[in-house]
Amino acid sequence: MPDLIRFQNLSKVYGSGNTEVKALWQVSMAIAPGEYCSIMGPSGSGKSTAMNMIGCLDRPSSGEYFFDGQDVGQLGEADLALIRNRKIGFVFQQFHLLPQLTALDNVSLPMVYAGISSAVRNERAAEALTQVGLGQRLHNRPNQLSGGQQQRVAIARAIVNQPLLILADEPTGALDTQTTKDVMAIFEQLNAEGITVVMVTHEPEVAQLTHRVIWFRDGQVLNDHMSPEDMRQTAFFT
Amino acid sequence: MDFTESFKMAAKTLAANKLRSSLTMLGIIIGNASVIAMVGLGEGAQQFINGQLQSLGPNVLFIIPGSRETRELGGLEVPRNLVVADAEAIATQVPSVKAVAPENSTQGVVSYRNRNTNSTIVGTTEDFLTVRSFEVEKGRFLTPLDQRRNSLVVVLGNQLAERLFEGEAALGKQVRIRGITFDVVGVLEQKGSSLGLNYDDSVMIPITTLASRIVGRTSPYGIEVSFISVSANSQESMDTAEFQITNLLRLRHGGDDFFINSQDTLLEIADTVTGALTLMLAAIASISLVVGGIGIMNIMLVSVRERTQEIGLRKAIGASQQDILVQFLIEAIILSALGGLIGTALGASSILVISVLSPFEAGVSTSAVLVAVGVSGGIGLFFGVVPARQAARLDPIVALRSA
Ligand SMILES: Nc1ncnc2c1ncn2[C@@H]1O[C@H](COP(=O)(O)OP(=O)(O)OP(=O)(O)O)[C@@H](O)[C@H]1O
Ligand SMILES: [Mg+2]
């Protein structure tokens, strides 16, 4: 099976001269469709930069990034927006729900940009919310929901356009232990249905639940395919 | 994303922040209200003046004393007065003229028994009826005999007769004008005001009587008149009449010390003046529209900064730069067009009030409304572009990190 995500000698450099930062430096790696993996590493190691790259929010400074067979570096802004809309779902640490919209409308938003009619939108948004266990809270606004519930709304929003990939940057960073478990169960479930899931996390317990851990350090992949069992001994990396 | 979705989204966002939205619209509302009110007022004034001028009649020429030179000298040199003899000369020597009515007037108290009223005392001749198209309601008007004899007879304006006699028959009674007793021989039909002159409130006496008994002789050349109105044989003979009168008076006076105006030239002058007035009022009011537009831009810029995260999120879930641009542009246009509509309604209602309270038939012209709303929308578009582009160009990564 061809790779869903492939970095080839990819670098991302911010600034120039004295202030130059090599956020990613000559990274090569690949993730296949259906994988469930996490990215770990110290603060500033380039994890979020890699996620933004994977999510087509950014373009490489040099090297190539292929997503679903397409060379992202060659695509225009509108094409990238289209890929983000149809093939990728984002989940953020801070949820990023729009406060003036209900849960249903928040989840509908990606379908608005996909040009789906409002009747279909409402039906599918309600379905997605039911899938994450919020079938009873369709018409609540974010400030009427707990952190865990808000993150589940965000996950519903990420899956509603049936993406190939879910990208989650520290999705459990703002959640307590119990809600973290609930949210991770949802990711596991989605992965079981065939969606590729990639997440950044600082918590070994969270990474342990995924099937593959990619370690970053100083903008480079330090270690890939480390078995979750080895995690505890290498915790000093974080 | 299609337009209706963008529109709904923009409307929802604006509705979620009602106070700010209405405050943002305020500038545009005020701008539009003032444009509509000002233009309506200007047009009302124009109509009012036109109406007044048109009541003069199409065949009438006005001859008034004064010359360009003396005007330019600041009135230092007093122009030679027009006199009754000038009017008589026109009547006898200009063939294209049907009737000639010299007029002079002064203010004075008119009394009947113990009732007094201040009124305009107009001295004129029998031709007044023809030239100014008046009718006598009761009795008769002044006659040539009255002029020759300096008779103490008076024809009352309709309202004045009403006020002075309070329903009593006026005909055959005697009134005192400046203490002199006059016989009432007629009452004029009611006509309303024209050019600020309201003959309904005046008394008419022979111009010779006015000169000999009331104002006295004020000119070495004869009986002074303040203007002469002339009615030409037909509308076609207006130009001929004007030419012939000009020649005659030049000969008699030895120079151009008079003006001849027709209803058309007066209309033209009035149109130029009121048109300029309307334009000036509209221009002043438009400034507030532009200020309103800048207000929208200002608030939109703040809004873009505040909604950085929202913009980043929208981009992350698939909004293109164009989607964001359109959304913010529509928000700006809704604000300004809606503000324009509200302002127009406000301006229109204020005009309604004005037309009730004043003689101006001030109206709201559809063209003014269309222009105001269109211009407001355009202003929204124009001043919305800068904030909308700023929003569209936000880097989603930076935007999302700005928590
Ligand atoms: N827009 C930017 N301009 C300049 N430098 C940047 C920018 N974005 C990231 N960097 C730098 O790139 C490096 C990698 O940042 P990145 O956000 O990817 O780290 P991270 O691994 O996600 O860290 P954390 O665990 O704290 O989230 C850091 O040194 C950061 O300061
Ligand atoms: Mg990060």
XYZ file of C-alpha atoms and ligand atoms in Angstrom:
673
model
C 0.000 0.000 0.000
C 1.398 3.479 -0.861
C 2.212 5.788 2.044
C -0.389 8.310 3.201
C 2.308 10.638 4.524
C 5.882 10.785 3.264
C 8.598 13.328 4.204
C 11.634 13.252 1.915
C 14.644 15.130 3.238
C 12.193 17.712 4.438
C 13.381 20.883 6.229
C 11.498 23.792 7.690
C 13.619 26.798 8.539
C 12.258 29.911 10.254
C 14.013 33.276 10.026
C 17.469 33.834 8.545
C 21.025 34.690 9.583
C 21.485 34.907 13.342
C 17.841 34.220 14.123
C 17.593 31.163 11.867
C 15.746 28.244 13.471
C 15.810 24.800 11.907
C 12.404 23.669 13.181
C 12.713 20.535 11.013
C 16.002 19.440 9.493
C 16.240 16.916 6.653
C 13.533 14.659 7.999
C 12.562 11.532 6.110
C 9.764 9.362 7.366
C 6.521 7.756 6.235
C 3.168 6.850 7.724
C 0.921 4.315 6.039
C -2.875 4.503 5.789
C -4.583 3.126 8.876
C -1.707 3.715 11.282
C -2.272 4.944 14.812
C 0.817 6.782 15.959
C 2.039 9.422 18.318
C 4.848 11.925 18.122
C 6.878 12.672 21.237
C 9.884 14.765 22.055
C 11.143 17.667 24.146
C 9.627 21.119 23.866
C 10.864 22.916 20.752
C 11.885 19.689 19.043
C 9.653 20.401 16.008
C 6.597 18.256 16.786
C 4.028 20.953 16.094
C 5.943 22.080 13.013
C 5.780 18.502 11.728
C 2.048 18.334 12.481
C 1.403 21.605 10.635
C 3.395 20.256 7.736
C 1.450 16.992 7.712
C -1.798 18.957 7.986
C -0.985 21.030 4.879
C -1.101 24.233 6.912
C 2.493 24.911 5.944
C 4.884 24.172 3.086
C 8.433 22.831 3.381
C 11.450 25.156 3.037
C 13.224 22.351 1.198
C 12.703 18.662 0.511
C 9.368 17.108 -0.383
C 6.177 16.187 1.373
C 3.764 13.799 -0.294
C 0.275 13.506 1.089
C -1.961 10.841 -0.407
C 0.307 10.804 -3.448
C 0.316 14.573 -4.012
C 3.416 16.773 -3.773
C 2.191 19.348 -1.257
C 5.040 21.779 -2.022
C 3.656 22.210 -5.536
C 0.063 22.944 -4.528
C -1.548 26.367 -4.306
C -3.344 27.854 -1.315
C -6.828 26.898 -2.537
C -5.755 23.284 -3.207
C -4.294 22.999 0.285
C -7.550 24.356 1.730
C -9.415 21.705 -0.230
C -7.173 18.905 1.100
C -7.570 20.138 4.675
C -11.303 20.255 4.212
C -11.842 16.830 2.620
C -8.998 14.612 3.757
C -7.784 15.886 7.125
C -9.421 16.480 10.483
C -7.716 18.626 13.135
C -8.027 18.330 16.892
C -6.310 20.970 19.038
C -5.257 21.136 22.655
C -7.399 24.275 23.098
C -10.401 22.742 21.242
C -10.859 25.923 19.151
C -14.637 25.750 19.017
C -16.439 28.930 17.912
C -18.138 30.237 21.060
C -21.153 31.773 19.295
C -22.135 28.485 17.619
C -23.915 25.466 19.087
C -22.221 22.066 19.125
C -24.223 21.130 16.041
C -23.192 24.258 14.143
C -19.571 23.876 15.168
C -19.527 20.347 13.811
C -21.315 21.506 10.653
C -18.681 24.097 9.849
C -16.324 21.898 7.747
C -19.324 20.797 5.683
C -20.256 24.435 5.039
C -16.875 24.883 3.367
C -17.431 21.592 1.518
C -20.609 23.043 -0.009
C -22.974 20.520 1.575
C -26.633 21.501 1.906
C -27.830 22.464 5.362
C -30.280 19.570 5.745
C -27.539 17.002 5.087
C -25.168 18.990 7.304
C -27.452 18.861 10.303
C -28.088 15.163 9.874
C -24.422 14.273 9.553
C -23.343 16.599 12.359
C -25.883 15.012 14.685
C -24.594 11.582 13.659
C -20.983 12.551 14.368
C -21.918 14.019 17.758
C -23.813 10.843 18.620
C -20.760 8.842 17.629
C -18.628 10.697 20.214
C -21.346 10.286 22.841
C -22.841 13.790 22.699
C -26.160 12.967 21.049
C -27.916 14.759 23.894
C -25.946 18.008 23.711
C -26.518 19.077 20.097
C -27.782 22.546 20.903
C -25.428 23.502 23.690
C -22.848 26.207 23.193
C -19.210 25.455 24.080
C -19.390 27.403 27.345
C -22.163 25.078 28.480
C -19.950 22.003 28.013
C -17.097 20.502 30.066
C -13.562 20.357 28.682
C -13.918 16.691 27.779
C -17.233 17.328 26.077
C -15.759 20.248 24.167
C -12.896 18.098 22.961
C -15.385 15.472 21.833
C -17.263 18.150 19.858
C -13.921 19.040 18.268
C -13.349 15.377 17.381
C -16.834 15.171 15.881
C -15.960 18.220 13.807
C -12.725 16.548 12.695
C -14.442 13.369 11.494
C -17.586 14.815 9.976
C -16.162 15.125 6.446
C -14.921 11.507 6.636
C -11.217 12.351 6.402
C -8.351 9.967 5.700
C -6.360 11.408 8.552
C -6.928 12.866 11.997
C -4.210 15.137 13.362
C -4.278 15.906 17.053
C -1.735 18.254 18.656
C -1.723 17.443 22.367
C -5.438 16.594 22.358
C -5.424 15.527 25.995
C -3.133 18.313 27.221
C -6.022 20.213 28.802
C -7.951 17.190 30.088
C -7.922 15.212 33.355
C -7.082 11.504 33.563
C -10.628 10.192 33.173
C -11.602 12.382 30.219
C -8.222 11.609 28.642
C -9.177 7.936 28.731
C -12.577 8.665 27.173
C -11.052 10.737 24.393
C -8.365 8.149 23.698
C -11.059 5.498 23.451
C -12.728 7.541 20.742
C -9.452 7.852 18.798
C -8.902 4.106 19.125
C -12.411 3.500 17.833
C -11.926 5.845 14.855
C -8.617 4.158 14.022
C -10.340 0.799 14.168
C -12.752 2.097 11.547
C -9.783 2.739 9.248
C -8.933 6.401 9.836
C -5.228 7.165 10.203
C -4.566 8.958 13.508
C -1.432 10.965 14.301
C -1.128 12.810 17.613
C 1.474 14.784 19.514
C 1.622 14.115 23.209
C 3.823 14.727 26.220
C 2.201 11.952 28.212
C 3.799 8.490 27.966
C 0.543 6.924 29.165
C -1.205 8.428 26.170
C 1.540 7.495 23.702
C 1.475 3.982 25.093
C -2.067 3.572 23.807
C -0.958 4.183 20.216
C 0.690 1.607 17.990
C 3.778 3.564 16.989
C 5.790 6.347 18.597
C 7.974 8.736 16.581
C 10.550 10.591 18.677
C 11.690 14.064 17.693
C 14.715 15.998 18.926
C 16.210 19.224 17.550
C 14.087 19.062 14.439
C 15.039 15.526 13.545
C 13.543 12.090 13.970
C 15.595 10.522 16.741
C 13.871 7.203 16.963
C 11.032 5.594 15.115
C 9.224 2.323 15.753
C 10.238 2.159 19.405
C 7.954 -0.361 20.965
C 5.523 1.056 23.512
C 6.963 -1.395 26.051
C 10.342 0.358 25.910
C 8.693 3.661 26.662
C 9.171 3.765 30.401
C 12.953 3.503 30.254
C 13.236 6.248 27.631
C 10.967 8.682 29.367
C 14.009 10.906 29.998
C 13.672 12.175 26.448
C 10.629 14.229 27.260
C -18.843 27.855 -0.527
C -21.740 29.651 -2.162
C -22.945 33.161 -1.518
C -26.032 32.371 0.558
C -23.915 30.331 2.991
C -21.396 33.162 3.286
C -24.238 35.585 3.811
C -25.868 33.451 6.514
C -22.546 33.012 8.257
C -21.809 36.740 8.200
C -25.303 37.568 9.419
C -24.968 35.048 12.250
C -21.658 36.513 13.344
C -23.086 40.035 13.328
C -26.192 38.946 15.188
C -24.029 37.286 17.840
C -22.548 40.700 18.612
C -25.550 42.978 18.364
C -24.282 45.881 20.414
C -21.049 46.170 18.507
C -22.786 45.714 15.177
C -25.265 48.500 15.884
C -22.552 50.816 17.158
C -20.543 50.109 14.035
C -23.554 50.965 11.913
C -24.185 54.215 13.760
C -21.866 56.303 11.604
C -23.448 55.044 8.410
C -26.932 55.490 9.859
C -26.252 59.115 10.741
C -24.546 59.733 7.411
C -27.460 58.359 5.449
C -30.093 60.053 7.530
C -28.401 63.390 6.967
C -27.928 62.832 3.233
C -31.567 61.890 2.781
C -32.818 64.717 4.964
C -30.560 67.298 3.321
C -31.334 66.279 -0.230
C -35.042 66.070 0.584
C -34.915 69.490 2.154
C -33.070 70.939 -0.829
C -35.528 69.411 -3.255
C -38.402 70.599 -1.107
C -37.045 74.136 -1.185
C -36.655 73.871 -4.938
C -40.233 72.726 -5.387
C -41.482 75.422 -3.064
C -39.685 78.161 -4.969
C -40.719 76.750 -8.328
C -44.314 76.631 -7.193
C -44.128 80.243 -6.097
C -42.587 81.296 -9.378
C -45.006 79.346 -11.492
C -47.942 81.079 -9.844
C -46.714 84.253 -11.548
C -48.074 83.113 -14.861
C -46.191 82.236 -18.037
C -46.693 85.529 -19.930
C -45.569 87.906 -17.232
C -42.461 90.073 -17.334
C -41.184 91.916 -14.278
C -39.377 95.197 -14.640
C -37.417 96.162 -11.547
C -35.214 99.203 -11.044
C -31.451 98.846 -10.580
C -28.420 98.271 -12.737
C -25.453 95.983 -12.671
C -23.105 98.931 -12.262
C -24.860 100.392 -9.259
C -25.006 96.933 -7.692
C -21.290 96.553 -8.170
C -20.641 99.945 -6.639
C -22.273 98.571 -3.534
C -25.375 100.645 -4.118
C -23.574 103.969 -3.740
C -25.195 105.372 -6.851
C -28.955 105.240 -6.538
C -30.538 103.999 -9.750
C -33.153 106.136 -11.403
C -36.538 104.976 -10.235
C -39.200 103.464 -12.377
C -42.243 105.673 -12.431
C -45.884 105.395 -13.380
C -45.121 107.337 -16.558
C -42.789 104.492 -17.613
C -45.667 102.049 -17.206
C -47.981 104.291 -19.219
C -45.367 104.622 -21.958
C -45.038 100.832 -22.155
C -48.799 100.425 -22.311
C -49.228 102.905 -25.133
C -46.015 102.361 -27.132
C -45.248 98.615 -26.933
C -47.667 96.714 -29.203
C -46.792 93.196 -27.972
C -47.986 94.050 -24.475
C -51.522 93.366 -23.295
C -51.559 94.931 -19.853
C -49.174 96.852 -17.623
C -49.459 97.093 -13.856
C -47.130 99.350 -11.892
C -46.956 98.574 -8.198
C -45.726 100.328 -5.135
C -46.385 99.422 -1.558
C -45.902 100.385 2.047
C -46.876 99.018 5.429
C -49.623 100.541 7.496
C -52.436 100.031 9.930
C -55.868 99.384 8.455
C -58.788 99.771 10.811
C -62.513 99.191 10.801
C -64.375 100.437 13.873
C -62.268 99.234 16.783
C -60.442 96.495 14.848
C -56.934 97.231 13.633
C -54.597 95.170 11.565
C -51.180 95.768 10.109
C -51.180 95.256 6.385
C -49.402 95.912 3.128
C -50.908 98.872 1.299
C -50.458 98.248 -2.398
C -50.850 101.016 -4.911
C -51.581 99.783 -8.424
C -53.822 100.237 -11.447
C -56.765 98.462 -13.062
C -54.410 96.256 -15.129
C -53.275 94.470 -11.973
C -56.193 92.051 -12.323
C -55.167 90.991 -15.834
C -51.444 90.824 -15.273
C -51.496 88.920 -11.997
C -54.591 86.935 -12.975
C -56.735 87.892 -10.010
C -60.510 87.875 -9.878
C -62.775 90.142 -7.887
C -64.991 88.210 -5.525
C -67.339 91.042 -4.566
C -67.794 94.562 -5.929
C -65.336 95.941 -8.434
C -61.629 96.597 -8.833
C -59.861 99.955 -9.253
C -60.732 101.905 -12.402
C -58.902 104.460 -14.592
C -61.240 107.062 -13.158
C -60.039 106.190 -9.622
C -56.470 106.826 -10.799
C -57.284 110.176 -12.379
C -59.231 111.413 -9.384
C -56.892 110.050 -6.709
C -60.054 108.450 -5.303
C -60.134 107.239 -1.725
C -61.318 103.745 -2.652
C -59.901 100.418 -1.566
C -60.147 96.805 -2.677
C -59.489 94.387 0.180
C -57.532 91.184 0.048
C -59.682 88.191 0.900
C -58.194 87.227 4.249
C -57.807 90.797 5.384
C -61.509 91.416 4.689
C -62.318 88.276 6.661
C -60.203 89.420 9.588
C -61.394 92.985 9.626
C -65.095 92.383 9.059
C -65.487 88.933 10.609
C -68.266 87.824 8.291
C -69.920 91.244 8.020
C -70.379 92.514 4.470
C -67.400 94.742 3.678
C -68.746 96.325 0.524
C -69.887 99.929 0.986
C -68.258 100.191 4.418
C -65.447 102.528 5.279
C -62.027 101.634 6.584
C -59.230 103.871 7.780
C -55.795 103.478 6.295
C -53.112 105.436 8.088
C -55.936 107.524 9.463
C -57.479 108.357 6.086
C -60.973 107.094 5.380
C -61.419 104.909 2.298
C -64.554 103.402 0.738
C -64.456 99.660 0.298
C -65.441 99.004 -3.323
C -64.394 95.397 -3.723
C -62.945 92.242 -2.222
C -60.451 90.076 -4.091
C -60.651 86.361 -4.496
C -58.320 84.315 -2.314
C -55.098 83.272 -4.085
C -52.361 82.343 -1.623
C -48.869 83.704 -1.557
C -46.589 84.045 -4.505
C -42.926 85.041 -4.292
C -43.412 85.958 -0.675
C -46.136 88.468 -1.567
C -49.522 87.638 -0.161
C -52.147 89.850 -1.693
C -54.790 88.053 0.349
C -53.517 90.048 3.299
C -53.139 93.387 1.481
C -55.289 96.316 0.574
C -55.204 97.733 -2.962
C -55.637 101.429 -3.632
C -55.009 103.575 -6.729
C -51.292 104.111 -7.142
C -51.915 107.842 -7.552
C -53.694 107.939 -4.203
C -50.832 106.054 -2.575
C -48.401 108.669 -3.885
C -50.446 111.735 -3.073
C -51.879 110.718 0.306
C -49.719 108.077 1.881
C -46.067 107.782 0.775
C -45.742 111.170 -0.895
C -43.720 111.992 -3.996
C -40.303 110.378 -3.594
C -38.853 110.744 -7.075
C -38.174 113.829 -9.233
C -39.206 111.851 -12.311
C -42.796 111.118 -11.387
C -44.769 108.693 -9.236
C -42.361 106.078 -8.063
C -43.125 102.380 -8.397
C -41.240 99.459 -6.886
C -41.759 97.290 -9.952
C -43.874 97.028 -13.061
C -45.423 93.756 -14.105
C -46.327 93.367 -17.723
C -48.322 90.681 -19.437
C -47.407 89.964 -23.034
C -49.960 89.178 -25.724
C -48.855 85.549 -25.770
C -46.029 83.357 -24.657
C -44.506 83.676 -28.147
C -44.366 87.448 -27.932
C -42.424 87.416 -24.634
C -39.060 87.940 -26.325
C -40.407 90.690 -28.558
C -42.002 92.416 -25.593
C -38.810 92.217 -23.575
C -36.822 93.670 -26.492
C -39.261 96.502 -27.105
C -39.563 97.395 -23.429
C -35.791 97.414 -23.059
C -35.463 99.809 -25.985
C -38.197 102.091 -24.762
C -36.882 102.322 -21.198
C -33.323 102.852 -22.427
C -34.516 105.822 -24.427
C -36.523 107.206 -21.539
C -33.819 106.680 -18.918
C -30.711 107.147 -21.028
C -29.202 103.879 -19.854
C -29.702 100.395 -18.510
C -30.910 101.101 -15.005
C -33.522 98.356 -14.854
C -33.867 94.570 -15.073
C -36.455 92.585 -16.928
C -37.210 89.122 -15.594
C -39.644 86.554 -16.839
C -40.958 83.537 -14.974
C -38.543 81.402 -17.001
C -35.448 83.406 -16.160
C -36.492 83.517 -12.512
C -37.050 79.759 -12.603
C -33.623 79.304 -14.140
C -31.912 81.436 -11.522
C -33.820 79.729 -8.731
C -32.952 76.307 -10.120
C -29.280 77.155 -10.234
C -29.345 78.469 -6.684
C -31.406 75.691 -5.152
C -29.542 73.063 -7.191
C -26.252 74.353 -5.834
C -27.755 74.432 -2.366
C -28.936 70.826 -2.628
C -25.559 69.750 -3.941
C -23.752 71.524 -1.134
C -26.020 70.006 1.518
C -25.526 66.560 -0.010
C -21.764 67.056 -0.132
C -21.613 68.043 3.514
C -23.787 65.099 4.472
C -21.645 62.753 2.360
C -18.662 63.561 4.510
C -20.435 61.914 7.425
C -21.025 58.889 5.190
C -17.304 58.601 4.547
C -16.607 59.016 8.250
C -19.118 56.225 8.855
C -17.226 54.050 6.382
C -13.967 54.689 8.175
C -15.731 53.710 11.403
C -16.673 50.388 9.847
C -13.111 49.804 8.709
C -11.822 50.619 12.158
C -14.152 48.211 13.950
C -13.563 45.522 11.335
C -9.815 45.786 11.856
C -10.290 45.355 15.586
C -12.625 42.478 14.885
C -10.059 40.728 12.668
C -7.502 40.993 15.435
C -9.949 39.676 18.014
C -11.081 36.844 15.808
C -7.589 35.698 14.836
C -8.170 32.267 16.329
C -11.521 31.890 14.643
C -9.931 32.750 11.308
C -7.095 30.268 11.921
C -9.563 27.555 12.846
C -11.715 28.209 9.800
C -8.643 27.914 7.604
C -7.551 24.698 9.317
C -10.904 23.064 8.637
C -10.830 24.051 4.986
C -11.720 27.695 4.418
C -9.695 29.159 1.570
C -8.376 32.709 1.581
C -11.222 33.611 -0.712
C -13.822 32.188 1.694
C -12.450 34.320 4.524
C -12.182 37.402 2.308
C -15.765 37.039 1.146
C -17.053 36.462 4.669
C -15.499 39.633 6.027
C -16.496 41.664 2.977
C -20.080 40.521 3.348
C -20.021 41.432 7.020
C -18.848 44.929 6.113
C -21.431 45.268 3.354
C -24.279 44.028 5.547
C -23.305 46.521 8.241
C -23.139 49.433 5.845
C -26.119 48.562 3.668
C -28.299 47.863 6.698
C -27.033 51.061 8.289
C -27.860 52.784 5.018
C -31.383 51.419 5.084
C -31.990 52.394 8.691
C -30.471 55.813 8.080
C -32.675 56.285 5.049
C -35.768 55.412 7.044
C -34.652 57.848 9.728
C -33.978 60.591 7.192
C -37.293 59.924 5.484
C -39.256 60.185 8.699
C -37.504 63.400 9.654
C -38.441 64.778 6.251
C -42.020 63.753 6.858
C -41.968 65.751 10.069
C -40.435 68.747 8.289
C -43.028 68.740 5.540
C -45.776 68.688 8.141
C -44.261 71.559 10.104
C -43.156 73.793 7.230
C -44.512 75.033 3.902
C -41.912 72.853 2.155
C -43.392 69.900 0.360
C -40.189 68.019 1.199
C -40.251 64.578 -0.350
C -38.032 61.506 -0.283
C -36.986 60.844 -3.838
C -36.455 57.226 -4.819
C -33.255 58.240 -6.550
C -31.897 59.649 -3.287
C -32.780 56.415 -1.462
C -31.205 54.219 -4.130
C -28.081 56.345 -4.235
C -27.781 56.399 -0.445
C -28.161 52.640 -0.004
C -25.977 51.913 -3.010
C -23.299 54.305 -1.858
C -23.418 52.826 1.653
C -22.982 49.337 0.270
C -20.108 50.623 -1.828
C -18.574 52.284 1.196
C -18.825 48.990 3.084
C -17.141 47.206 0.214
C -14.434 49.857 -0.082
C -13.638 50.128 3.595
C -14.153 46.402 4.148
C -11.434 45.404 1.706
C -8.496 46.270 3.943
C -9.676 44.324 7.014
C -10.964 41.449 4.892
C -7.631 41.067 3.116
C -5.846 41.200 6.421
C -8.070 38.387 7.654
C -7.663 36.328 4.489
C -3.878 36.561 4.612
C -3.511 35.481 8.240
C -1.187 32.538 8.602
C -3.371 29.843 10.200
C -0.473 28.444 12.228
C 0.316 31.797 13.779
C -3.401 32.490 14.198
C -4.072 29.236 16.035
C -1.070 29.655 18.301
C -2.161 33.118 19.450
C -4.094 31.691 22.377
N 6.627 30.787 13.149
C 7.834 30.531 13.724
N 8.821 31.442 13.619
C 10.016 31.223 14.176
N 10.336 30.114 14.848
C 9.393 29.173 14.976
C 8.093 29.328 14.426
N 7.352 28.221 14.719
C 8.167 27.415 15.427
N 9.383 27.970 15.581
C 10.536 27.376 16.254
O 10.713 26.101 15.739
C 11.086 25.197 16.751
C 10.112 24.028 16.790
O 8.878 24.499 17.269
P 7.625 23.544 17.469
O 6.459 24.411 17.796
O 7.525 22.645 16.317
O 8.058 22.734 18.761
P 7.237 21.618 19.564
O 8.049 20.372 19.472
O 5.844 21.576 19.121
O 7.306 22.193 21.034
P 6.206 22.063 22.218
O 6.369 20.706 22.771
O 6.617 23.143 23.170
O 4.910 22.336 21.585
C 11.111 25.987 18.045
O 12.425 26.367 18.311
C 10.268 27.191 17.732
O 10.710 28.309 18.480
Mg 3.856 22.026 19.936
